[in-house]
mmCIF file of C-alpha atoms in Angstrom:
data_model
loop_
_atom_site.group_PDB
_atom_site.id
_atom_site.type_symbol
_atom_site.label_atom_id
_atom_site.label_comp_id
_atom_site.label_asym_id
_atom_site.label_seq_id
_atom_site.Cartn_x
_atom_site.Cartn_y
_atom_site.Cartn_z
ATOM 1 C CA UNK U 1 -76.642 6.945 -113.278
ATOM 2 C CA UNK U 2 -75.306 8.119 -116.340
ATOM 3 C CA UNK U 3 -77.951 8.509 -118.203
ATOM 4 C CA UNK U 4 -79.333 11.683 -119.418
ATOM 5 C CA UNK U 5 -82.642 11.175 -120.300
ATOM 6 C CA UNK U 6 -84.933 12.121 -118.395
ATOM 7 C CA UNK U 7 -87.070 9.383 -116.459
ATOM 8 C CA UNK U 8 -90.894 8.719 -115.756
ATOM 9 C CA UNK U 9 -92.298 11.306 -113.393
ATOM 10 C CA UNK U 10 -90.726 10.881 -109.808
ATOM 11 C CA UNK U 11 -94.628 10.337 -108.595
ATOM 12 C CA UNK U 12 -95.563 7.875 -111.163
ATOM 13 C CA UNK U 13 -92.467 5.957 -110.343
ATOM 14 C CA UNK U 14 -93.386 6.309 -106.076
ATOM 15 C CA UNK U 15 -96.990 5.344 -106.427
ATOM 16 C CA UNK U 16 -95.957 2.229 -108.329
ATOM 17 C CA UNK U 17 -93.334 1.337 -105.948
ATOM 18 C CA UNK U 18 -95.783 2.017 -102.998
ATOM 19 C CA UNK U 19 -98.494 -0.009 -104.650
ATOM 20 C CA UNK U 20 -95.858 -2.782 -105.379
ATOM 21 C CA UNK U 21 -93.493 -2.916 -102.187
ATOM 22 C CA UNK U 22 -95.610 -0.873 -99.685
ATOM 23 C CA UNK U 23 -95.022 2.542 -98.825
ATOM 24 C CA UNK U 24 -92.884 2.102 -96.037
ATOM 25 C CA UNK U 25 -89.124 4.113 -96.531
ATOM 26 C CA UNK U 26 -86.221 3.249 -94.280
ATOM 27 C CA UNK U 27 -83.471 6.059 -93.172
ATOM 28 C CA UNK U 28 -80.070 5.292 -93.671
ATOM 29 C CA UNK U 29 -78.580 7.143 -90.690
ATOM 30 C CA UNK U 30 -75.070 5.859 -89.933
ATOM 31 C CA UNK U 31 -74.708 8.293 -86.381
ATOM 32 C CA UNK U 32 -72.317 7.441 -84.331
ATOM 33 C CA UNK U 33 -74.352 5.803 -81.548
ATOM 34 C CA UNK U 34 -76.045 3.957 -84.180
ATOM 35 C CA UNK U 35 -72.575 2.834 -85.318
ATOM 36 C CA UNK U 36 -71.334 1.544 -81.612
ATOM 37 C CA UNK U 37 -74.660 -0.236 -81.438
ATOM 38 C CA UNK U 38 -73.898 -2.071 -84.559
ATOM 39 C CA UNK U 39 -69.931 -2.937 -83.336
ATOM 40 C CA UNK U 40 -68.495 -0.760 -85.686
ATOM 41 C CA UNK U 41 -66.366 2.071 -85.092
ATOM 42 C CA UNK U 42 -66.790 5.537 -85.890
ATOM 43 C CA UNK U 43 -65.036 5.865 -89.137
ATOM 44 C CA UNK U 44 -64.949 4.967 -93.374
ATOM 45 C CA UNK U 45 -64.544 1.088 -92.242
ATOM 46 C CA UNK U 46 -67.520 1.713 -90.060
ATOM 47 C CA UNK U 47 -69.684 3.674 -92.481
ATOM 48 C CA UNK U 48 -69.334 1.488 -95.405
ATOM 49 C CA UNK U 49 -69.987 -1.986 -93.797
ATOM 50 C CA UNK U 50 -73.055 -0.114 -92.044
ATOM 51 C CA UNK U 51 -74.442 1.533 -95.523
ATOM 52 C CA UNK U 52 -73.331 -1.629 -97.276
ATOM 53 C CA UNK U 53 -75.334 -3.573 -95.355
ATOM 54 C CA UNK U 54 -78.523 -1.415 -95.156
ATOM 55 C CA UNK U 55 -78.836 -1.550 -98.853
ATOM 56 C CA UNK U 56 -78.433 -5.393 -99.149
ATOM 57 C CA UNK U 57 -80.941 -6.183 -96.636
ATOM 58 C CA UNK U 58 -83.618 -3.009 -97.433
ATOM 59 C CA UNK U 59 -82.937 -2.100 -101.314
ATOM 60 C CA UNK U 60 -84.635 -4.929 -103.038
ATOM 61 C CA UNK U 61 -87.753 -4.932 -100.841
ATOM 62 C CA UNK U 62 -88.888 -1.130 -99.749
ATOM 63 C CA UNK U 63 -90.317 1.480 -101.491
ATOM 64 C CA UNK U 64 -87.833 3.719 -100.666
ATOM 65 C CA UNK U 65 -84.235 4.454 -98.593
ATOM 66 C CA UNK U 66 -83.476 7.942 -97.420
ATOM 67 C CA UNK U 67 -79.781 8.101 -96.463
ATOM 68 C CA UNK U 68 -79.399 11.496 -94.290
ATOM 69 C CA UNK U 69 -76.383 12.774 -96.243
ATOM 70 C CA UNK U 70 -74.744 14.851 -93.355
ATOM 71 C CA UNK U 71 -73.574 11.587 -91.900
ATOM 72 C CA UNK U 72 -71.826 11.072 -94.509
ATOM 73 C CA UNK U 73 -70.275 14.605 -95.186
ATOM 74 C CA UNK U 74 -68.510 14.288 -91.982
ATOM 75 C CA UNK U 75 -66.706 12.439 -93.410
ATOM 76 C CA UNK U 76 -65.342 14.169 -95.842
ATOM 77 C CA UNK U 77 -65.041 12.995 -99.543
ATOM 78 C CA UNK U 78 -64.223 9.473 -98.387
ATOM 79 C CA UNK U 79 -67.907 10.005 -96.814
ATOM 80 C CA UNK U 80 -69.533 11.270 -100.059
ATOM 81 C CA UNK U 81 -67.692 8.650 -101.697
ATOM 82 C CA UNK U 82 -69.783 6.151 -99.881
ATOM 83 C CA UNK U 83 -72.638 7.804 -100.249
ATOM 84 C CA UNK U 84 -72.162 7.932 -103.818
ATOM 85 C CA UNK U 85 -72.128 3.957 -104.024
ATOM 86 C CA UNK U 86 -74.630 3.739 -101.862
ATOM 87 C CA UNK U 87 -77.338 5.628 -103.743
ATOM 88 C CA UNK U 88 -76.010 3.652 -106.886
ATOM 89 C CA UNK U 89 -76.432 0.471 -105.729
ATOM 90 C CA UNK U 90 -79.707 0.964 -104.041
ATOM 91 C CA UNK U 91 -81.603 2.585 -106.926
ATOM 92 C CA UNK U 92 -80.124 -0.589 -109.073
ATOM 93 C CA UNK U 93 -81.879 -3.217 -106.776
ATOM 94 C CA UNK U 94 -84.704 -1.555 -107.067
ATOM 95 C CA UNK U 95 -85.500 1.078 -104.298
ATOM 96 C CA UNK U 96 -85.960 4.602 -105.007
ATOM 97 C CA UNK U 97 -83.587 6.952 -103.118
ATOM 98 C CA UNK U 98 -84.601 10.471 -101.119
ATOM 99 C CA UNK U 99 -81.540 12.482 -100.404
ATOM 100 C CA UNK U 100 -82.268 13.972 -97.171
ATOM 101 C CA UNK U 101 -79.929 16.684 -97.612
ATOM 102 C CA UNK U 102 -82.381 19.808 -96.417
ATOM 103 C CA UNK U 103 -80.921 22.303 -98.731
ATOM 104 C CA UNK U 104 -82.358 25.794 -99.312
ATOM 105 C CA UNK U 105 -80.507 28.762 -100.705
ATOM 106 C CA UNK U 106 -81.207 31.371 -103.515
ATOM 107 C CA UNK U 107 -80.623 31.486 -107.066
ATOM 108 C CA UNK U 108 -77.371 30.410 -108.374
ATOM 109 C CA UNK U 109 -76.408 28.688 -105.195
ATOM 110 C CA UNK U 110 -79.924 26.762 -105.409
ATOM 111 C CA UNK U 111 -79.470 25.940 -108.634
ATOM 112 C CA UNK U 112 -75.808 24.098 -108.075
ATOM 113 C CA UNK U 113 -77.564 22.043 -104.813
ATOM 114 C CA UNK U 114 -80.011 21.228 -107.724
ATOM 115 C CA UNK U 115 -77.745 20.317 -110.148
ATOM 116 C CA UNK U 116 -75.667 17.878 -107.090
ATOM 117 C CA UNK U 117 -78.621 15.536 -106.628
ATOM 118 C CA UNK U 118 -81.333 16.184 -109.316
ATOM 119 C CA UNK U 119 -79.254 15.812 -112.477
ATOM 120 C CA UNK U 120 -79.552 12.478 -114.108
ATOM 121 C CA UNK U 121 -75.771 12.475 -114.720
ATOM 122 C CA UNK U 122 -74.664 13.469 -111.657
ATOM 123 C CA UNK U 123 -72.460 11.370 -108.968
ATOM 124 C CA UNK U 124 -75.122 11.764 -106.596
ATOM 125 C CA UNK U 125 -78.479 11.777 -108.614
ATOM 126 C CA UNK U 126 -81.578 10.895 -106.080
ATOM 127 C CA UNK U 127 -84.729 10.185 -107.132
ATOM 128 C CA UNK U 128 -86.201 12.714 -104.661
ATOM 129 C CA UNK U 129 -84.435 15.756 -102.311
ATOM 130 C CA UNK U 130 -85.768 16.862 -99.422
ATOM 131 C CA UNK U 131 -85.537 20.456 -99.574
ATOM 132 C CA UNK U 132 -86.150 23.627 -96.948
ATOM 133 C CA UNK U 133 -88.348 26.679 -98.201
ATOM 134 C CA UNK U 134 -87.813 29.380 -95.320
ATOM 135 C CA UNK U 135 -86.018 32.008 -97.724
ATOM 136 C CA UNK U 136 -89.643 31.903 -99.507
ATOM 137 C CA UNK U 137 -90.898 29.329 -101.353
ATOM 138 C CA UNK U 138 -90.200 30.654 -104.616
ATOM 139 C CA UNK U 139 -86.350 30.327 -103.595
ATOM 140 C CA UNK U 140 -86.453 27.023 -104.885
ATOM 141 C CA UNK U 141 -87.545 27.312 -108.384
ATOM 142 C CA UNK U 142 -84.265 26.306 -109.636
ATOM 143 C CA UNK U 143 -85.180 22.841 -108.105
ATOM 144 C CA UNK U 144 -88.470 22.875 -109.262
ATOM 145 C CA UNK U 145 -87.513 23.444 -112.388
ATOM 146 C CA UNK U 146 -84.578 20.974 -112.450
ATOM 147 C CA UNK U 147 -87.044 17.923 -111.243
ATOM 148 C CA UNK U 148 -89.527 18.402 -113.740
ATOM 149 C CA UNK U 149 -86.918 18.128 -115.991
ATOM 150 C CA UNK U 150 -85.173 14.944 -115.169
ATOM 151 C CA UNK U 151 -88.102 12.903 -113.565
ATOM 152 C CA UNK U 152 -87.009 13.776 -109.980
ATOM 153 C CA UNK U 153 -88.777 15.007 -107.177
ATOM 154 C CA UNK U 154 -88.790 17.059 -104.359
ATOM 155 C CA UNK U 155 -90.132 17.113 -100.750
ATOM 156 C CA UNK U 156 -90.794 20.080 -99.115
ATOM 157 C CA UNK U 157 -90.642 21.170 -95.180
ATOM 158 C CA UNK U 158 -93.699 21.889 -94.137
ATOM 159 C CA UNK U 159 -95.170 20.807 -90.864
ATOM 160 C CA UNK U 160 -91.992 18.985 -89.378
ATOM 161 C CA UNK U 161 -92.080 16.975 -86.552
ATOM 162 C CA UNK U 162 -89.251 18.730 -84.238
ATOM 163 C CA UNK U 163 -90.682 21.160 -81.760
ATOM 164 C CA UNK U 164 -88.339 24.054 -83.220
ATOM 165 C CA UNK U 165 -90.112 23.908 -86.036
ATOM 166 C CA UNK U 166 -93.472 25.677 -85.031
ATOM 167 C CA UNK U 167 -92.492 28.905 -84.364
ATOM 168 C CA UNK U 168 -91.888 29.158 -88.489
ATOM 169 C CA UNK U 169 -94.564 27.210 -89.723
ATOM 170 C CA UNK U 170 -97.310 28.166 -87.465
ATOM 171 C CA UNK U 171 -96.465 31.722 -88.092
ATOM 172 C CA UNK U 172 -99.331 33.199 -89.625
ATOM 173 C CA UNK U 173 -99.530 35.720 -92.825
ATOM 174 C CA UNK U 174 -101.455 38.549 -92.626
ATOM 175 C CA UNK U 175 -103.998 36.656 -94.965
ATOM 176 C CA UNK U 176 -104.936 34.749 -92.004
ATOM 177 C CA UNK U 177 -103.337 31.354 -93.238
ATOM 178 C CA UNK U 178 -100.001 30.016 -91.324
ATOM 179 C CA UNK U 179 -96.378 29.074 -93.012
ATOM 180 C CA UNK U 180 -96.960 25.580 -93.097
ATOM 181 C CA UNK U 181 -100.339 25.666 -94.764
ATOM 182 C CA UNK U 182 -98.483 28.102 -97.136
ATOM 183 C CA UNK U 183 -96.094 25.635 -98.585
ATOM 184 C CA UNK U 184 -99.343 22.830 -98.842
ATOM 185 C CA UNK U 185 -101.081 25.277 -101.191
ATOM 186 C CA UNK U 186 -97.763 25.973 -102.916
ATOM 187 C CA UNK U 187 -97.532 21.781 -103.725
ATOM 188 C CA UNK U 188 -100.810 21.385 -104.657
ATOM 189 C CA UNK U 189 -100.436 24.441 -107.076
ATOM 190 C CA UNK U 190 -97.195 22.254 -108.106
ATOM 191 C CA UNK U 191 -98.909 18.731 -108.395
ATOM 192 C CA UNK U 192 -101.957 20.192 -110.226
ATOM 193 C CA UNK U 193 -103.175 17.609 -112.792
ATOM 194 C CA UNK U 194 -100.761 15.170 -112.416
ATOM 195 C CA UNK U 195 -101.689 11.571 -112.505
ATOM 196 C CA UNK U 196 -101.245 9.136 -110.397
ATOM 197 C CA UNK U 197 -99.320 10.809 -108.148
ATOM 198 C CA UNK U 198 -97.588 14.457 -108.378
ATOM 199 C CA UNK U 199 -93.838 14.438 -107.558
ATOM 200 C CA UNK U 200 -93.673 17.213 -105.272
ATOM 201 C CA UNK U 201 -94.443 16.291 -101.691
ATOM 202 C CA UNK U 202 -94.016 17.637 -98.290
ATOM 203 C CA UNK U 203 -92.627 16.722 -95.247
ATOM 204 C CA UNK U 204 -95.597 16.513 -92.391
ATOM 205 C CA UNK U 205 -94.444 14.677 -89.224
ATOM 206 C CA UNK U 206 -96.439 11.544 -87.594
ATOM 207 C CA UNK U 207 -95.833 12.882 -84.129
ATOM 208 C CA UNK U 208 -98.370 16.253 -85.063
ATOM 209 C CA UNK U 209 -101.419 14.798 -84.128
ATOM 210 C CA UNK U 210 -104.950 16.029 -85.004
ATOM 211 C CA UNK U 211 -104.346 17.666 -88.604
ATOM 212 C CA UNK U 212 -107.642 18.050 -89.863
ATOM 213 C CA UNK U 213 -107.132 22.084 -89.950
ATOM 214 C CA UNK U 214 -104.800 21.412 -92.678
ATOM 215 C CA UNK U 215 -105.672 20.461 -96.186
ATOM 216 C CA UNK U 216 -103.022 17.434 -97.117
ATOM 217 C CA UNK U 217 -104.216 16.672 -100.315
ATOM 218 C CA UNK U 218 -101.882 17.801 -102.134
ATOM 219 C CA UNK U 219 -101.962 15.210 -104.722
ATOM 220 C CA UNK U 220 -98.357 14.380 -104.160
ATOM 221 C CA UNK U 221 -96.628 12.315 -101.100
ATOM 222 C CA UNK U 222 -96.201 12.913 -97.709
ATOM 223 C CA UNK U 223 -92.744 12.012 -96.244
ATOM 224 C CA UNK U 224 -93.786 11.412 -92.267
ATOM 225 C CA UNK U 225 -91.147 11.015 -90.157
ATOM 226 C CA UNK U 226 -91.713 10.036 -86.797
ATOM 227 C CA UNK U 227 -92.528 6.492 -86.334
ATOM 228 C CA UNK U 228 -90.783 4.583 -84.224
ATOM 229 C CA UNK U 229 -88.332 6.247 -81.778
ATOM 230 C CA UNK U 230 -90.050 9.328 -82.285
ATOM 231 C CA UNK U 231 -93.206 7.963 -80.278
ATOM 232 C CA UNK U 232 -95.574 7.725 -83.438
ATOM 233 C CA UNK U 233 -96.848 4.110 -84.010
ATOM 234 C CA UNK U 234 -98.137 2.859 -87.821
ATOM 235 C CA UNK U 235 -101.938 2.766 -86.654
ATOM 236 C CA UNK U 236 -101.441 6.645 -85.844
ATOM 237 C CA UNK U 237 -101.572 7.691 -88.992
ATOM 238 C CA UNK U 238 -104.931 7.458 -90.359
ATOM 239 C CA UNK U 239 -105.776 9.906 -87.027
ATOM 240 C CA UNK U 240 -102.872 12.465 -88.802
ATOM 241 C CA UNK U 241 -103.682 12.355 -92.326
ATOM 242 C CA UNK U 242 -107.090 11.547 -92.785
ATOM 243 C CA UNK U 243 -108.095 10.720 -96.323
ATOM 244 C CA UNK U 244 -104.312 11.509 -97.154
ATOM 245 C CA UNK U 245 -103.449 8.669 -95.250
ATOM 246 C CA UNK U 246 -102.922 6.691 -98.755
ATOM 247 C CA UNK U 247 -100.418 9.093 -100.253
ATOM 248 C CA UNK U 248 -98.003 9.134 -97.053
ATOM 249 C CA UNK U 249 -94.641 7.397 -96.804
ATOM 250 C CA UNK U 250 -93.977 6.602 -93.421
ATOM 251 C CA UNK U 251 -89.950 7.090 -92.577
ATOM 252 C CA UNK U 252 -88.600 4.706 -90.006
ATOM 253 C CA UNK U 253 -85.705 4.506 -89.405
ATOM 254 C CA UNK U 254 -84.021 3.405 -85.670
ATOM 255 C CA UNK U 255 -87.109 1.312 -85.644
ATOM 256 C CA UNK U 256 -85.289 -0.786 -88.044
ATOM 257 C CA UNK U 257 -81.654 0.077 -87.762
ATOM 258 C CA UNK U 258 -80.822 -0.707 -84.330
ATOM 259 C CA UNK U 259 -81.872 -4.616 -85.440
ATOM 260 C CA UNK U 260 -78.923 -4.391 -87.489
ATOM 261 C CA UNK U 261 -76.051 -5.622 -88.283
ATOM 262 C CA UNK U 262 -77.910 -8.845 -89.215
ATOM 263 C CA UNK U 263 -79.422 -8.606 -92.740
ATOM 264 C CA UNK U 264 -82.261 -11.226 -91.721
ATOM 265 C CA UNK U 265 -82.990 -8.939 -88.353
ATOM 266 C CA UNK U 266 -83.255 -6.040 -90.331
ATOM 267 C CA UNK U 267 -85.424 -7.520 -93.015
ATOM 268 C CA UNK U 268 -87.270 -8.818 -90.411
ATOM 269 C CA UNK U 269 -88.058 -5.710 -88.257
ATOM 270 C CA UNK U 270 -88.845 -3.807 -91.520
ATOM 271 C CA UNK U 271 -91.135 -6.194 -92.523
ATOM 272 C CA UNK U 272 -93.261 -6.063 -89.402
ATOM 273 C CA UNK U 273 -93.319 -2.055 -89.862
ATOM 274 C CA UNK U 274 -95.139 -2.530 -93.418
ATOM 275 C CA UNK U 275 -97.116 -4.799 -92.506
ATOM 276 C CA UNK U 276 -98.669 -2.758 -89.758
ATOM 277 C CA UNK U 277 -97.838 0.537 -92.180
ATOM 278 C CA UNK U 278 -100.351 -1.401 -94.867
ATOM 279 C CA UNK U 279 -103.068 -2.790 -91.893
ATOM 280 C CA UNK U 280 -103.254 0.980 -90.814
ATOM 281 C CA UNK U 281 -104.189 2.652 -94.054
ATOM 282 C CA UNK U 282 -105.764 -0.269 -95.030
ATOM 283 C CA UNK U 283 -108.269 0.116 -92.397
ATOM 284 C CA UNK U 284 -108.766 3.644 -92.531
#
């Protein structure tokens, strides 16, 4: 994008494209395993026919791709080359793009991971980073401040799905309340007014269970991870985010990948996800 003006609010832009295309948001994970399964080998040649192919059979018809840039950055710049293209060419054809890139740093240093994916001009612009708030959540202001700007938006860590992950976010403050119900009052604080949708979500993982101890209206999105190889199904998720249910976006992404390299398999299996993704909430 070249562009520097800024763009419509990042949530305006998701709840439209949810509304429109269904909320469902495939990874774009080239692994190596992933890779094999698809006949290709493990290198550039591999990794662009594999990224090349996810966003001709996904970017015209989801809500949203999240390529997991790490896979990429193995690669070296040849890898961030094709990453490059392939957040291009999906956000022309339609889709919006989440970097899942994770990053969390202070100050200066958060600022420049800002300024790589959340300025309109930049090689890598996303419409949305995911982003990690465990040096304090005021550590990424630079971000915050950055997406407001330029129409992006973030999504924050905050109950995620790995096991690892309690031992942080169920910590709890001396206030009484834990880590990750910390960085949900933080995004609410963020999302505040905004209509339709805020454009800071978090990251809350469909494998949790029972979240009713948790307030998830945030009034911004949900990224939930989990479905599919993870063990969570579609018509779990009313049962993990109650009357949030409608503001998730559901991340699948072997679910769908491993149908590949066939663009009408892959269309195919993503197709069946949304349409149990949109029976589930619609039935909540």
């Amino acid at each position: 994008m070249t562009s520097t003006s800024p763009l419509e609010p990042f949530g305006a832009r998701l709840r439209r494209a949810m509304d429109e295309r269904g909320p469902l948001c495939v990874g774009i994970d080239p692994h190596a395993s992933l890779l094999a399964e698809w006949g290709l080998d493990d290198d550039i040649a591999g990794l662009e026919r594999f990224s090349r192919t996810v966003v001709e059979a996904m970017a015209d018809r989801v809500a949203v791709l999240k390529p997991q840039s790490a896979f990429f950055e193995r690669f070296g710049s040849r890898g961030l080359a094709v990453l490059e293209k392939s957040v291009q060419e999906a956000r022309a054809a339609g889709a919006l793009v989440v970097m899942d890139a994770k990053r969390g740093d202070i100050g200066s240093t958060m600022a420049a991971y800002a300024e790589a994916f959340l300025r309109p001009d930049a090689p890598l612009f996303s419409d949305a980073l995911t982003v990690s708030p465990y040096l304090g959540y005021g550590s990424l202001s630079p971000a915050v401040a950055l997406a407001r700007e330029s129409g992006a938006g973030l999504f924050v860590l905050a109950l995620t799905s790995n096991p690892e992950g309690g031992e942080v976010q169920h910590a709890v403050r001396a206030d009484g309340r834990n880590i990750g119900a910390t960085m949900l009052a933080h995004l609410a604080a963020e999302n505040a007014g905004e209509e339709p949708l805020g454009s800071f979500g978090a990251v809350v993982g469909a494998t949790l269970g029972d979240l009713s101890s948790y307030d998830l209206d945030v009034n911004g999105p949900l990224l939930a991870p989990g479905i599919g190889a993870q063990g969570a199904t579609p018509a779990d998720l009313p049962g993990v985010f109650g009357a949030a249910v409608r503001n998730v976006v559901p991340n699948v992404s072997r679910g769908v990948l491993r149908h590949g390299p066939d663009v009408s398999a892959l269309r195919g299996a993503a197709e069946r996800f949304a349409q149990e993704i949109q029976g589930a909430v619609a039935g909540a």
